[in-house]
Amino acid sequence: MPKSKVDLYAAIRRDAKAGLSSRALQRKYGVGFLTVQKALTSAWPEPRKKLPPRPTRLDPYKPLIDEMLRADLDAPRKQRHTVKRIFERLLDEHGADEISYQMVRGYVADRREEIRVQAGRGVMEAFVPQTHKPGAEAEVDFGDVTVRLAGELVTCYLFAFRLSYSGKAVHRIFASAGQEAFFEGHVHALNTLGGVPTGKVRYDNLRAAVAQVLGFSRHRVEAERWTAFRSHYGLEALYCQPGIRGAHEKGGVEGQIGWFRRNHLVPVPEVATLAELNALIDRWDQENENRRIRSRPRTIGECFAAEQPLLAPLPQEPFETGRLFTLRVDRYSQISVRTNRYSVPVRLIGRNVRAMLHASELVVYDGREEVARHERLIAKGGTRLELDHYLEALVRKPGALPGATALDQARSAGRFTPVHDAWWDAAVKAHGDRDGTRALIEVLLLGRHLPHEHLVTGLAAALKTGALTADAVALEARKAADADTAPAEAPEPSAGSRTSIAPLPAAVRARLPPDKRPLPSVAHYDQLLRLRRDRPTP
């Protein structure tokens, strides 16, 4: 038997052409005379007739509900009928005890919008295709992403700058979505694109740029630093409407962030630093130029090649994207920046320093000298301490080193290795707690002049030979440095030629600590001269 009515009609028409009579067709397919006649008349079955709507208990009250909804068209927005109020009025004023709340709710859900459309006040949700001129328009937005950073799952923010004509997008991930990240994302994007859009750039009403939204208009009170940044680069901003309507006004970058998140950040990336992740993002952005957007005849890279010469040139002078703070160093040798605390050298306690806060790092200056550089903390209320900043204080207070917070953070960061701990334990056994800890602090001070890897090599060599002094560690570390700086294949001396000791390279001698050993003396050999004078003459 045919599976559908169309198949049945086709089979009847086929057998009729083969010579079967109408009665034979009725017996073969188990249908009536009218069905056979309809199949022979048309290959398509007639559409099934819709049944008239079944009457409900709500039918007598539908005109009353329509009247209430029409009255709402001219009523104040906050004083219009809700479904609950319509139901209560039907009960109180018209005695509609036989209807239920669900019946009223289902009818109002469909009928309210129909009445608005009939009155000419309904808005059709439609998307109007747009044509963008090359080099003129762009869109900017932030999107949150999850990253496993140094083994910890954290939420970061993906900055996206997208040219509307070519679809060329530049991305950058930051620890926050603050004004510093907003500016640095622009600087990176404009430098990558090699120019500035000549038309409008669409933005959300994000706090990094907008200080206040003025009513329902497009006018905004901008943040002063953002106004200066726009003026420096010649950007013309267009701010979208608040809410979901504004998101539709820059749908290109909204969709771009979602596409990038799904295609490059799934599964969740695992990196040690954000700099490592941003290096991957730069490579992904370059590879995306070979992609086609929907049914466009050319790739993103081909469209961008035609668009790039039409961009306005970049300004000659850079713009300082960081935020400058003048802060006082407390007695813990720390400064507080945006609810987080960072360490500085102890010699600056009680003095004012300048801190330049960037999106990913904090740089501290004493006058024009850079005295500290920290990776910016993501969470609030955190503390980032550098063990090297406290060494001068620890020389006077060696008992504070075992419980120091800076030591715990140095261990977590891998700067204070198990080799340090092993050498420290051996030095404490040999010299006692105080002197052994001071010897370790002197070794840590060597890290200001010697590379960290050479110092660890020197500690391992000194521990192996039982040399538990800072001088011995310095000597072994210099040997490791010399081995790295020496040529790979030194020429062998010829037979009979004198071998001379090569002087240390200037770069190595500049990092050596001062030699505090006394000058050698030959006074002990004077005893041999007295023995020679006492011997009798032959």
Coordinates of C-alpha atoms in Angstrom, one line a residue:
M1 CA 0.0 0.0 0.0
P2 CA 1.2 3.6 -0.7
K3 CA 2.5 5.3 2.4
S4 CA 1.0 8.7 1.8
K5 CA -1.9 10.2 -0.1
V6 CA 0.4 11.6 -2.7
D7 CA 1.8 8.1 -3.3
L8 CA -1.8 6.7 -3.4
Y9 CA -2.8 9.3 -6.1
A10 CA 0.4 8.5 -8.1
A11 CA -0.4 4.7 -8.0
I12 CA -4.0 5.2 -9.0
R13 CA -3.0 7.4 -12.0
R14 CA -0.3 4.9 -13.0
D15 CA -2.7 1.9 -13.0
A16 CA -5.4 3.9 -14.8
K17 CA -2.9 4.6 -17.6
A18 CA -2.2 0.8 -17.7
G19 CA -5.9 0.1 -18.4
L20 CA -7.5 -0.7 -15.1
S21 CA -11.1 0.4 -14.7
S22 CA -12.4 2.6 -11.9
R23 CA -14.0 -0.3 -10.1
A24 CA -10.8 -2.3 -10.3
L25 CA -8.9 0.6 -8.9
Q26 CA -11.4 0.9 -6.0
R27 CA -11.0 -2.8 -5.2
K28 CA -7.2 -2.8 -5.5
Y29 CA -6.6 0.2 -3.2
G30 CA -9.7 0.0 -1.0
V31 CA -10.9 3.5 -1.8
G32 CA -14.2 4.9 -2.9
F33 CA -15.4 6.3 -6.3
L34 CA -14.7 10.0 -5.4
T35 CA -11.2 9.3 -4.3
V36 CA -10.4 7.6 -7.7
Q37 CA -12.0 10.5 -9.5
K38 CA -10.0 13.1 -7.5
A39 CA -6.8 11.2 -8.2
L40 CA -7.4 11.1 -11.9
T41 CA -8.3 14.8 -11.9
S42 CA -5.2 16.1 -10.0
A43 CA -1.9 14.7 -8.9
W44 CA -2.0 16.7 -5.6
P45 CA -4.6 15.9 -2.9
E46 CA -6.8 18.6 -1.7
P47 CA -5.6 20.3 1.5
R48 CA -7.4 19.2 4.6
K49 CA -10.1 21.6 5.6
K50 CA -9.5 23.3 9.0
L51 CA -12.1 22.6 11.6
P52 CA -13.9 25.6 13.0
P53 CA -12.7 26.6 16.5
R54 CA -14.4 24.8 19.3
P55 CA -16.5 27.0 21.5
T56 CA -15.2 27.7 25.0
R57 CA -16.6 29.1 28.2
L58 CA -14.5 32.3 27.5
D59 CA -16.2 33.2 24.3
P60 CA -18.9 35.5 25.8
Y61 CA -16.2 37.5 27.6
K62 CA -13.7 37.9 24.8
P63 CA -15.3 41.3 23.6
L64 CA -14.9 42.5 27.2
I65 CA -11.3 41.6 27.3
D66 CA -10.6 43.2 23.9
E67 CA -12.2 46.4 25.2
M68 CA -9.9 46.5 28.3
L69 CA -6.8 45.9 26.0
R70 CA -7.8 48.7 23.7
A71 CA -8.2 51.0 26.6
D72 CA -4.6 50.2 27.6
L73 CA -3.3 51.7 24.4
D74 CA -3.8 55.2 25.7
A75 CA -3.3 54.5 29.4
P76 CA -0.1 55.3 31.3
R77 CA 2.5 52.6 31.0
K78 CA 2.5 51.7 34.7
Q79 CA -1.3 51.7 34.9
R80 CA -2.3 49.1 32.3
H81 CA -4.2 45.9 32.8
T82 CA -2.3 42.9 33.9
V83 CA -3.8 39.4 33.3
K84 CA -4.5 39.2 37.0
R85 CA -6.4 42.5 37.0
I86 CA -8.5 41.4 33.9
F87 CA -9.4 38.2 35.5
E88 CA -10.5 39.9 38.8
R89 CA -12.6 42.4 36.9
L90 CA -14.4 39.6 35.0
L91 CA -15.2 38.0 38.3
D92 CA -16.3 41.1 40.1
E93 CA -18.1 43.0 37.4
H94 CA -19.5 40.3 35.2
G95 CA -19.8 37.2 37.4
A96 CA -17.6 35.0 35.2
D97 CA -17.3 32.2 37.7
E98 CA -17.1 29.5 35.1
I99 CA -13.7 30.6 33.6
S100 CA -10.2 30.1 34.9
Y101 CA -7.1 32.3 35.2
Q102 CA -5.2 30.1 32.7
M103 CA -7.9 30.6 30.1
V104 CA -7.6 34.4 30.4
R105 CA -3.8 34.3 30.4
G106 CA -3.6 32.3 27.2
Y107 CA -6.1 34.5 25.3
V108 CA -4.4 37.8 26.5
A109 CA -0.9 36.6 25.5
D110 CA -1.9 36.4 21.8
R111 CA -4.6 39.0 21.7
R112 CA -2.7 41.9 23.2
E113 CA -0.2 42.2 20.4
E114 CA -2.9 41.7 17.7
I115 CA -4.8 44.7 19.1
R116 CA -1.6 46.8 19.1
V117 CA -0.9 45.9 15.4
Q118 CA -4.6 46.6 14.4
A119 CA -4.2 50.0 16.0
G120 CA -1.1 50.7 14.1
R121 CA 1.2 50.7 17.1
G122 CA 2.8 47.3 16.7
V123 CA 6.5 47.1 15.9
M124 CA 7.6 44.4 13.5
E125 CA 10.9 42.9 14.7
A126 CA 12.9 42.9 11.5
F127 CA 16.6 43.1 10.6
V128 CA 17.5 45.5 7.8
P129 CA 20.6 44.5 5.8
Q130 CA 23.3 47.1 5.8
T131 CA 26.0 48.1 3.4
H132 CA 29.3 49.4 4.9
K133 CA 31.9 51.5 3.1
P134 CA 35.4 50.2 3.2
G135 CA 37.6 51.8 5.9
A136 CA 34.8 53.8 7.4
E137 CA 33.0 51.8 10.2
A138 CA 33.9 49.5 13.0
E139 CA 32.4 47.9 16.1
V140 CA 34.0 47.4 19.6
D141 CA 32.9 45.2 22.5
F142 CA 34.0 43.1 25.5
G143 CA 33.0 39.5 26.1
D144 CA 33.8 37.4 29.2
V145 CA 35.8 34.1 28.8
T146 CA 37.0 31.4 31.2
V147 CA 40.7 30.6 31.2
R148 CA 42.7 28.1 33.3
L149 CA 45.6 30.5 34.2
A150 CA 48.5 28.9 36.0
G151 CA 46.3 26.0 37.1
E152 CA 43.5 28.2 38.4
L153 CA 40.1 28.7 36.6
V154 CA 39.6 32.4 36.3
T155 CA 37.2 34.7 34.3
C156 CA 38.9 37.1 31.9
Y157 CA 37.6 39.5 29.3
L158 CA 38.0 39.3 25.5
F159 CA 38.3 42.7 23.7
A160 CA 37.3 42.7 20.1
F161 CA 37.7 45.5 17.4
R162 CA 36.0 44.5 14.1
L163 CA 36.0 46.4 10.8
S164 CA 32.4 46.3 9.4
Y165 CA 33.3 46.1 5.7
S166 CA 35.9 43.3 5.7
G167 CA 35.0 41.6 8.9
K168 CA 38.7 41.8 10.0
A169 CA 38.8 41.5 13.8
V170 CA 41.6 42.0 16.3
H171 CA 41.2 40.3 19.7
R172 CA 43.0 40.7 23.1
I173 CA 42.4 39.1 26.5
F174 CA 42.8 41.1 29.7
A175 CA 42.4 40.4 33.4
S176 CA 39.7 43.1 33.7
A177 CA 37.4 45.2 31.5
G178 CA 38.5 48.5 33.0
Q179 CA 39.5 51.7 31.2
E180 CA 43.2 50.6 31.0
A181 CA 42.3 47.4 29.2
F182 CA 39.8 49.4 27.0
F183 CA 42.6 51.7 25.9
E184 CA 45.3 49.1 25.5
G185 CA 42.9 47.0 23.4
H186 CA 42.3 50.0 21.1
V187 CA 46.1 50.7 20.8
H188 CA 46.9 47.0 19.9
A189 CA 44.0 46.8 17.4
L190 CA 44.8 50.1 15.6
N191 CA 48.5 49.2 15.4
T192 CA 47.6 45.8 14.0
L193 CA 45.3 47.2 11.5
G194 CA 47.7 49.9 10.5
G195 CA 45.2 52.8 10.6
V196 CA 42.1 54.3 12.1
P197 CA 38.5 54.0 10.7
T198 CA 37.4 57.3 9.1
G199 CA 33.7 56.9 10.0
K200 CA 31.8 56.0 13.2
V201 CA 32.8 53.3 15.6
R202 CA 29.9 51.7 17.5
Y203 CA 30.2 51.2 21.3
D204 CA 28.1 50.0 24.2
N205 CA 27.4 52.3 27.0
L206 CA 30.3 50.8 29.0
R207 CA 31.7 52.7 32.0
A208 CA 35.2 52.9 30.6
A209 CA 33.8 55.4 28.0
V210 CA 30.4 56.7 29.2
A211 CA 30.0 58.5 32.4
Q212 CA 26.2 59.2 32.0
V213 CA 23.4 58.3 29.5
L214 CA 21.2 61.3 28.8
G215 CA 17.6 60.2 28.6
F216 CA 16.6 58.2 25.5
S217 CA 18.8 60.2 23.1
R218 CA 22.2 59.3 21.6
H219 CA 23.9 61.9 23.6
R220 CA 26.3 60.8 26.3
V221 CA 28.5 62.4 29.0
E222 CA 31.9 60.8 28.2
A223 CA 34.8 60.1 30.6
E224 CA 37.5 62.7 30.3
R225 CA 40.3 60.3 29.6
W226 CA 38.2 58.6 26.9
T227 CA 37.5 62.0 25.3
A228 CA 41.3 62.7 25.2
F229 CA 42.0 59.2 23.8
R230 CA 39.4 59.7 21.0
S231 CA 40.8 63.1 20.2
H232 CA 44.3 61.7 20.0
Y233 CA 43.4 58.9 17.5
G234 CA 40.6 60.8 15.7
L235 CA 37.9 58.2 16.6
E236 CA 34.3 59.2 16.1
A237 CA 32.1 57.2 18.6
L238 CA 28.4 56.2 18.1
Y239 CA 26.8 54.8 21.2
C240 CA 24.1 52.2 20.8
Q241 CA 20.8 52.1 22.7
P242 CA 20.8 50.5 26.1
G243 CA 19.7 46.9 26.4
I244 CA 19.1 44.3 23.8
R245 CA 18.2 46.8 21.1
G246 CA 21.7 48.2 21.4
A247 CA 23.2 44.8 20.9
H248 CA 21.4 44.4 17.6
E249 CA 22.9 47.7 16.4
K250 CA 26.4 46.2 16.5
G251 CA 25.5 42.6 15.8
G252 CA 28.7 42.1 13.8
V253 CA 31.1 42.2 16.8
E254 CA 28.5 40.5 19.0
G255 CA 28.5 37.5 16.7
Q256 CA 32.3 37.7 16.2
I257 CA 32.9 37.3 19.9
G258 CA 30.7 34.3 20.1
W259 CA 32.3 32.7 17.0
F260 CA 35.8 33.3 18.4
R261 CA 34.9 31.9 21.8
R262 CA 33.4 28.7 20.3
N263 CA 36.1 28.1 17.8
H264 CA 39.3 29.0 19.6
L265 CA 38.5 28.9 23.3
V266 CA 36.8 25.5 23.4
P267 CA 38.1 23.5 25.3
V268 CA 39.1 25.9 28.0
P269 CA 42.7 27.0 27.3
E270 CA 45.4 26.2 29.8
V271 CA 48.3 28.7 29.9
A272 CA 50.8 30.0 32.4
T273 CA 50.4 33.7 31.6
L274 CA 48.0 36.0 29.7
A275 CA 50.9 37.0 27.5
E276 CA 51.2 33.4 26.3
L277 CA 47.5 33.3 25.6
N278 CA 47.6 36.6 23.7
A279 CA 50.5 35.3 21.5
L280 CA 48.2 32.4 20.5
I281 CA 45.3 34.9 19.8
D282 CA 47.5 36.9 17.5
R283 CA 48.3 33.8 15.5
W284 CA 44.6 32.8 15.4
D285 CA 43.6 36.3 14.1
Q286 CA 46.2 35.9 11.3
E287 CA 44.8 32.5 10.4
N288 CA 41.2 33.8 10.4
E289 CA 42.0 36.0 7.4
N290 CA 41.5 32.9 5.2
R291 CA 37.9 32.5 6.4
R292 CA 34.8 33.5 4.3
I293 CA 31.9 35.1 6.1
R294 CA 28.7 33.4 5.0
S295 CA 28.4 33.5 1.2
R296 CA 30.8 36.4 0.5
P297 CA 32.8 35.8 -2.7
R298 CA 36.1 36.9 -1.1
T299 CA 37.9 36.0 2.1
I300 CA 38.4 38.3 5.1
G301 CA 42.0 38.9 4.2
E302 CA 41.2 39.8 0.6
C303 CA 38.6 42.3 1.7
F304 CA 40.9 43.8 4.3
A305 CA 43.7 44.2 1.7
A306 CA 41.3 46.5 -0.2
E307 CA 40.2 48.3 2.9
Q308 CA 43.5 48.9 4.7
P309 CA 44.8 51.7 2.4
L310 CA 41.6 53.7 3.0
L311 CA 42.1 53.8 6.8
A312 CA 43.3 57.1 8.3
P313 CA 47.0 57.2 9.4
L314 CA 48.0 56.6 13.0
P315 CA 49.2 59.5 15.2
Q316 CA 53.0 59.9 15.5
E317 CA 53.1 60.1 19.3
P318 CA 51.9 57.3 21.6
F319 CA 49.1 57.7 24.1
E320 CA 49.8 56.7 27.7
T321 CA 47.1 54.1 28.4
G322 CA 48.0 53.5 32.1
R323 CA 46.6 55.3 35.1
L324 CA 49.0 57.1 37.3
F325 CA 48.8 57.1 41.1
T326 CA 50.9 58.8 43.7
L327 CA 51.0 56.6 46.8
R328 CA 52.7 56.4 50.2
V329 CA 54.6 53.3 51.1
D330 CA 53.4 51.8 54.5
R331 CA 55.6 50.2 57.1
Y332 CA 55.0 46.8 55.5
S333 CA 56.8 48.1 52.4
Q334 CA 53.5 47.9 50.4
I335 CA 51.3 50.2 48.4
S336 CA 47.5 49.8 47.8
V337 CA 46.2 50.1 44.3
R338 CA 42.5 49.4 43.5
T339 CA 41.9 47.3 46.7
N340 CA 45.1 45.2 46.0
R341 CA 48.5 45.5 47.7
Y342 CA 51.9 45.3 46.1
S343 CA 55.4 45.3 47.6
V344 CA 58.2 47.8 46.9
P345 CA 61.8 47.8 48.3
V346 CA 62.0 48.5 52.0
R347 CA 64.2 51.5 51.6
L348 CA 61.1 53.4 50.3
I349 CA 59.1 52.9 53.5
G350 CA 57.4 56.2 54.4
R351 CA 58.1 57.8 51.0
N352 CA 55.7 58.7 48.2
V353 CA 56.1 56.7 44.9
R354 CA 54.4 56.9 41.5
A355 CA 52.5 53.8 40.3
M356 CA 51.5 53.3 36.7
L357 CA 48.6 50.8 36.5
H358 CA 48.3 49.1 33.1
A359 CA 45.8 46.4 32.1
S360 CA 48.2 43.5 32.9
E361 CA 50.9 44.9 35.1
L362 CA 51.8 47.6 37.7
V363 CA 55.1 49.6 37.4
V364 CA 56.3 51.6 40.4
Y365 CA 58.7 54.5 40.1
D366 CA 60.8 56.4 42.6
G367 CA 61.4 59.6 40.7
R368 CA 62.5 58.4 37.3
E369 CA 63.9 55.1 38.5
E370 CA 61.8 52.0 38.1
V371 CA 61.8 50.2 41.5
A372 CA 59.2 47.4 41.1
R373 CA 57.2 45.7 38.4
H374 CA 54.3 43.3 39.3
E375 CA 51.8 41.3 37.3
R376 CA 48.4 42.8 38.0
L377 CA 46.1 40.9 40.4
I378 CA 42.8 39.8 39.0
A379 CA 40.8 39.3 42.2
K380 CA 40.0 42.0 44.7
G381 CA 41.7 42.2 48.1
G382 CA 44.8 40.3 47.0
T383 CA 48.5 40.8 47.8
R384 CA 51.5 40.3 45.6
L385 CA 54.9 40.4 47.4
E386 CA 58.5 40.1 46.0
L387 CA 61.0 38.4 48.3
D388 CA 63.8 40.5 47.0
H389 CA 62.2 43.7 48.3
Y390 CA 62.5 42.5 51.9
L391 CA 66.1 41.2 51.9
E392 CA 67.7 44.3 53.5
A393 CA 65.2 44.0 56.4
L394 CA 65.6 40.3 56.7
V395 CA 69.4 40.7 57.1
R396 CA 68.6 42.4 60.4
K397 CA 65.7 40.1 61.2
P398 CA 66.6 36.6 59.9
G399 CA 64.1 35.0 62.2
A400 CA 61.2 36.6 60.2
L401 CA 62.2 34.7 57.0
P402 CA 60.6 31.2 57.7
G403 CA 57.1 32.7 58.1
A404 CA 57.4 35.5 55.6
T405 CA 54.4 35.8 53.1
A406 CA 56.9 36.8 50.4
L407 CA 58.7 33.5 50.9
D408 CA 55.5 31.5 50.4
Q409 CA 54.7 33.5 47.2
A410 CA 58.3 33.0 45.9
R411 CA 57.9 29.2 46.4
S412 CA 54.6 29.2 44.6
A413 CA 56.0 31.2 41.7
G414 CA 59.1 28.8 41.5
R415 CA 61.6 31.5 42.4
F416 CA 62.5 29.8 45.6
T417 CA 63.3 26.2 44.6
P418 CA 63.8 23.0 46.5
V419 CA 67.5 23.5 46.0
H420 CA 67.3 26.7 48.0
D421 CA 65.5 24.8 50.8
A422 CA 68.1 22.0 50.8
W423 CA 71.0 24.5 51.0
W424 CA 69.2 26.5 53.7
D425 CA 68.7 23.3 55.9
A426 CA 72.3 22.4 55.5
A427 CA 73.5 25.9 56.4
V428 CA 71.3 26.0 59.5
K429 CA 72.7 22.6 60.7
A430 CA 76.3 23.9 60.1
H431 CA 76.0 27.5 61.4
G432 CA 72.9 27.6 63.5
D433 CA 69.5 29.2 62.8
R434 CA 70.6 32.8 62.7
D435 CA 73.9 32.6 60.9
G436 CA 72.6 29.9 58.5
T437 CA 69.6 32.0 57.5
R438 CA 71.8 35.1 57.1
A439 CA 74.0 33.1 54.8
L440 CA 70.9 32.2 52.7
I441 CA 69.9 35.9 52.6
E442 CA 73.4 36.8 51.3
V443 CA 72.9 34.1 48.6
L444 CA 69.5 35.7 47.7
L445 CA 71.2 39.1 47.4
L446 CA 73.5 37.6 44.8
G447 CA 70.4 37.2 42.6
R448 CA 70.5 41.0 41.9
H449 CA 73.8 40.4 40.0
L450 CA 73.6 36.9 38.7
P451 CA 70.9 35.2 36.6
H452 CA 68.5 33.0 38.6
E453 CA 69.4 29.8 36.7
H454 CA 73.1 30.3 37.4
L455 CA 72.5 30.9 41.0
V456 CA 70.5 27.7 41.4
T457 CA 73.3 25.8 39.6
G458 CA 75.8 27.4 42.1
L459 CA 73.6 26.4 45.1
A460 CA 73.4 22.8 43.8
A461 CA 77.2 22.6 43.3
A462 CA 78.0 24.2 46.6
L463 CA 75.6 21.8 48.4
K464 CA 77.2 18.8 46.8
T465 CA 80.7 19.8 47.9
G466 CA 79.5 20.9 51.4
A467 CA 80.4 24.6 50.8
L468 CA 77.8 26.4 52.9
T469 CA 78.9 30.1 52.5
A470 CA 77.7 32.8 50.1
D471 CA 81.2 33.2 48.7
A472 CA 81.3 29.6 47.6
V473 CA 77.9 29.8 46.0
A474 CA 79.0 33.0 44.2
L475 CA 82.1 31.2 42.9
E476 CA 80.1 28.2 41.6
A477 CA 77.5 30.5 40.0
R478 CA 80.2 32.4 38.2
K479 CA 81.6 29.1 36.9
A480 CA 78.2 28.3 35.5
A481 CA 77.9 31.8 33.9
D482 CA 81.4 31.4 32.4
A483 CA 80.4 28.0 31.0
D484 CA 77.4 29.6 29.3
T485 CA 79.4 32.6 27.9
A486 CA 82.5 30.6 26.8
P487 CA 82.8 29.7 23.1
A488 CA 81.5 26.2 22.1
E489 CA 84.9 25.0 20.7
A490 CA 88.0 26.6 22.2
P491 CA 91.3 26.1 20.2
E492 CA 93.7 23.6 21.7
P493 CA 97.1 25.1 22.7
S494 CA 100.1 23.9 20.6
A495 CA 102.9 21.9 22.2
G496 CA 105.5 24.0 23.8
S497 CA 103.3 27.1 23.9
R498 CA 102.5 28.7 27.3
T499 CA 98.9 28.6 28.4
S500 CA 97.7 31.9 29.8
I501 CA 94.6 32.4 32.0
A502 CA 91.9 34.3 30.0
P503 CA 90.4 37.3 31.8
L504 CA 86.7 37.3 32.8
P505 CA 84.4 39.0 30.3
A506 CA 83.4 42.6 31.2
A507 CA 79.7 41.6 31.5
V508 CA 80.5 39.0 34.1
R509 CA 83.0 41.2 36.0
A510 CA 80.3 43.9 36.2
R511 CA 77.9 41.5 38.1
L512 CA 80.5 40.3 40.6
P513 CA 80.1 41.4 44.2
P514 CA 83.0 43.3 45.9
D515 CA 85.8 41.0 47.1
K516 CA 86.0 41.5 50.9
R517 CA 89.0 39.1 51.5
P518 CA 92.2 40.6 52.9
L519 CA 95.3 41.0 50.7
P520 CA 97.7 38.1 50.8
S521 CA 100.8 38.5 53.1
V522 CA 104.3 36.8 53.1
A523 CA 105.1 37.8 56.7
H524 CA 105.1 34.1 57.8
Y525 CA 108.0 33.4 55.5
D526 CA 110.2 35.7 57.6
Q527 CA 110.7 32.9 60.1
L528 CA 112.8 31.0 57.4
L529 CA 115.1 34.0 57.2
R530 CA 115.8 33.9 60.9
L531 CA 116.7 30.2 60.8
R532 CA 119.2 30.9 58.0
R533 CA 121.0 33.6 60.0
D534 CA 121.3 31.4 63.1
R535 CA 123.0 28.6 61.2
P536 CA 127.0 28.6 61.7
T537 CA 129.2 29.6 58.8
P538 CA 131.4 26.7 57.4

